[in-house]
Coordinates of C-alpha atoms and ligand atoms in Angstrom, one line a residue:
M1441 CA 70.9 -20.1 -35.5
L1442 CA 67.9 -23.0 -36.0
S1443 CA 68.5 -25.4 -38.9
E1444 CA 65.9 -25.3 -41.7
R1445 CA 64.7 -28.7 -40.5
L1446 CA 64.4 -27.5 -37.0
L1447 CA 63.0 -24.4 -37.6
K1448 CA 60.0 -26.1 -39.8
A1449 CA 59.6 -28.6 -36.8
L1450 CA 59.3 -26.0 -34.2
N1451 CA 56.6 -24.2 -36.1
D1452 CA 54.6 -27.1 -36.4
Q1453 CA 54.6 -27.8 -32.9
V1454 CA 53.3 -23.8 -32.6
N1455 CA 50.6 -25.0 -34.8
Y1456 CA 50.1 -28.4 -32.7
E1457 CA 50.1 -26.5 -29.5
F1458 CA 47.1 -24.3 -30.6
Y1459 CA 45.3 -27.1 -32.1
S1460 CA 45.5 -28.6 -28.7
A1461 CA 44.0 -25.4 -27.0
Y1462 CA 41.3 -25.7 -29.5
T1463 CA 40.8 -29.3 -28.5
Y1464 CA 40.0 -28.4 -25.2
L1465 CA 38.0 -25.5 -25.7
A1466 CA 35.8 -27.7 -27.9
M1467 CA 35.9 -30.2 -24.6
A1468 CA 35.0 -27.4 -22.3
S1469 CA 32.3 -26.5 -24.7
Y1470 CA 30.8 -30.1 -24.4
A1471 CA 31.1 -29.7 -20.8
E1472 CA 29.0 -26.4 -20.5
S1473 CA 26.3 -28.2 -22.7
Q1474 CA 26.2 -30.9 -20.1
D1475 CA 26.2 -28.3 -17.3
L1476 CA 29.1 -29.5 -15.6
D1477 CA 30.7 -26.2 -14.7
G1478 CA 33.3 -27.5 -12.8
F1479 CA 34.6 -30.0 -16.1
A1480 CA 34.5 -27.0 -18.2
N1481 CA 36.5 -25.2 -15.9
F1482 CA 39.0 -28.0 -16.2
F1483 CA 39.2 -27.6 -19.9
R1484 CA 39.2 -24.0 -20.2
V1485 CA 42.0 -24.1 -17.9
Q1486 CA 43.8 -26.6 -19.8
Y1487 CA 43.3 -24.3 -23.1
E1488 CA 45.3 -21.5 -21.8
E1489 CA 47.9 -24.1 -20.6
E1490 CA 47.9 -24.9 -24.4
L1491 CA 48.1 -21.6 -25.1
F1492 CA 51.0 -21.1 -22.8
H1493 CA 52.9 -23.9 -24.6
A1494 CA 52.1 -22.3 -28.2
M1495 CA 53.6 -19.1 -26.8
K1496 CA 56.7 -20.9 -25.1
F1497 CA 57.8 -22.2 -28.6
Y1498 CA 56.9 -19.1 -30.5
D1499 CA 59.2 -16.9 -28.1
Y1500 CA 62.0 -19.2 -28.3
I1501 CA 61.8 -19.2 -32.2
N1502 CA 62.0 -15.7 -32.0
Q1503 CA 64.8 -15.8 -29.7
M1504 CA 66.8 -17.7 -31.8
D1505 CA 66.3 -15.1 -34.7
G1506 CA 64.1 -17.6 -36.3
R1507 CA 60.4 -16.7 -38.2
V1508 CA 57.2 -18.0 -37.0
I1509 CA 54.8 -19.0 -39.5
L1510 CA 51.3 -19.1 -38.2
E1511 CA 49.4 -21.9 -40.3
K1512 CA 45.6 -23.0 -40.5
I1513 CA 44.4 -24.8 -37.3
D1514 CA 42.6 -28.0 -37.9
Q1515 CA 38.8 -28.1 -36.6
P1516 CA 39.2 -30.1 -33.1
K1517 CA 37.0 -33.1 -32.6
V1518 CA 33.5 -31.5 -31.4
E1519 CA 31.2 -34.5 -30.6
Y1520 CA 31.7 -36.7 -27.3
D1521 CA 29.7 -39.0 -25.6
S1522 CA 30.4 -38.5 -22.1
V1523 CA 33.0 -36.9 -19.4
L1524 CA 34.9 -39.8 -19.5
H1525 CA 35.4 -39.9 -23.1
L1526 CA 36.4 -36.2 -22.9
F1527 CA 39.3 -37.5 -20.4
E1528 CA 39.9 -40.8 -22.6
E1529 CA 40.4 -38.5 -25.7
G1530 CA 42.5 -36.0 -23.9
Y1531 CA 44.6 -38.7 -22.6
K1532 CA 45.1 -40.0 -26.0
H1533 CA 46.1 -36.3 -27.2
E1534 CA 48.5 -35.9 -24.5
K1535 CA 50.6 -39.3 -25.6
E1536 CA 50.2 -38.1 -29.3
V1537 CA 51.9 -34.7 -28.2
T1538 CA 54.5 -36.4 -26.1
S1539 CA 55.7 -38.4 -28.7
R1540 CA 55.7 -35.2 -30.9
I1541 CA 57.9 -33.7 -28.1
Y1542 CA 60.3 -36.7 -28.5
N1543 CA 60.6 -36.5 -32.2
L1544 CA 61.6 -33.0 -32.0
A1545 CA 64.0 -33.7 -28.9
D1546 CA 65.6 -36.5 -31.3
I1547 CA 66.1 -33.9 -34.2
A1548 CA 67.5 -31.3 -31.9
T1549 CA 70.0 -33.9 -30.3
D1550 CA 70.8 -35.0 -33.7
E1551 CA 72.0 -31.7 -34.6
K1552 CA 73.4 -31.3 -31.5
E1553 CA 71.2 -28.0 -30.7
H1554 CA 71.7 -27.6 -27.2
A1555 CA 69.7 -24.6 -26.5
T1556 CA 66.8 -26.5 -27.9
I1557 CA 67.6 -29.7 -26.4
S1558 CA 67.1 -27.5 -22.9
L1559 CA 63.7 -25.8 -23.9
L1560 CA 62.5 -29.4 -24.8
K1561 CA 63.5 -30.5 -21.4
W1562 CA 61.2 -28.7 -20.1
F1563 CA 58.4 -29.7 -22.1
I1564 CA 59.4 -33.4 -21.5
D1565 CA 59.0 -32.6 -18.0
E1566 CA 55.4 -30.9 -18.6
Q1567 CA 54.2 -33.8 -20.5
V1568 CA 54.6 -36.2 -17.6
E1569 CA 52.5 -34.0 -15.6
E1570 CA 49.9 -33.5 -18.4
E1571 CA 49.6 -37.3 -18.9
Q1572 CA 49.2 -38.0 -15.4
N1573 CA 46.4 -35.4 -14.8
F1574 CA 44.2 -37.2 -17.4
N1575 CA 45.0 -40.6 -16.4
T1576 CA 44.1 -39.8 -12.7
I1577 CA 40.7 -38.0 -13.9
I1578 CA 39.8 -41.2 -15.9
K1579 CA 40.8 -43.6 -12.7
K1580 CA 38.2 -41.7 -10.7
L1581 CA 35.4 -41.3 -13.7
K1582 CA 35.6 -45.1 -13.7
R1583 CA 35.3 -45.7 -9.9
I1584 CA 32.3 -43.1 -9.8
E1585 CA 30.6 -44.7 -12.9
S1586 CA 26.8 -43.8 -12.9
N1587 CA 26.9 -42.2 -9.2
S1588 CA 25.9 -38.8 -10.1
A1589 CA 26.6 -37.7 -6.5
A1590 CA 30.0 -38.4 -6.7
L1591 CA 30.1 -36.9 -10.4
Y1592 CA 28.8 -33.6 -8.8
M1593 CA 31.6 -34.0 -6.4
L1594 CA 34.1 -34.5 -8.7
D1595 CA 32.8 -31.4 -11.0
D1596 CA 33.2 -29.2 -7.2
E1597 CA 36.9 -30.4 -7.3
L1598 CA 37.7 -29.3 -10.9
A1599 CA 35.9 -25.8 -10.4
T1600 CA 38.8 -25.0 -8.4
R1601 CA 41.5 -25.3 -11.0
T1602 CA 43.4 -22.5 -12.1
F1603 CA 45.7 -21.5 -14.6
T1604 CA 49.1 -20.2 -13.2
P1605 CA 51.9 -19.5 -15.7
P1606 CA 55.0 -21.1 -14.2
V1607 CA 57.6 -18.6 -13.3
A1608 CA 61.3 -17.9 -15.0
N1609 CA 61.9 -20.8 -17.0
A1610 CA 63.7 -21.0 -20.1
Ligands
LIG2581 FE1 51.0 -28.7 -24.9
LIG2582 FE1 48.6 -30.5 -23.2

């Protein structure tokens, strides 16, 4: 049985994961508007990942006999200056997610809620990968600068990203 405090915090995270999904879909939409289909694909896959995260928390709350309460999802940022700007904002966003996951882990640890600690361990590892993904592409984009041939090569590379739900965990 989850405490009220932990249940509330987990529900907030369900909302934040949906907000993350929405944020990345807005970024996909910006990339589509620039005819950068590979970048758009990258963010569409990211959108699916965030939906997967939201549902992972959703399923866990139900498993623990808690109730998921869906709230309003805030409007994501829709205006961007460049693809580099998308990744910089995405990187910032992922750092915010990491601090929220750490905060959840602190609450679960404080309450000695070991099942939740175990779930959050998965998310802690996932965040290392999420931050690294964004940081790597930021570094590539900075090296590319205004070389449009290189930008289209990166666009082609990002067109190949697909969403594969992780198997059998938690
Ligand atoms: Fe996420
Ligand atoms: Fe994420």
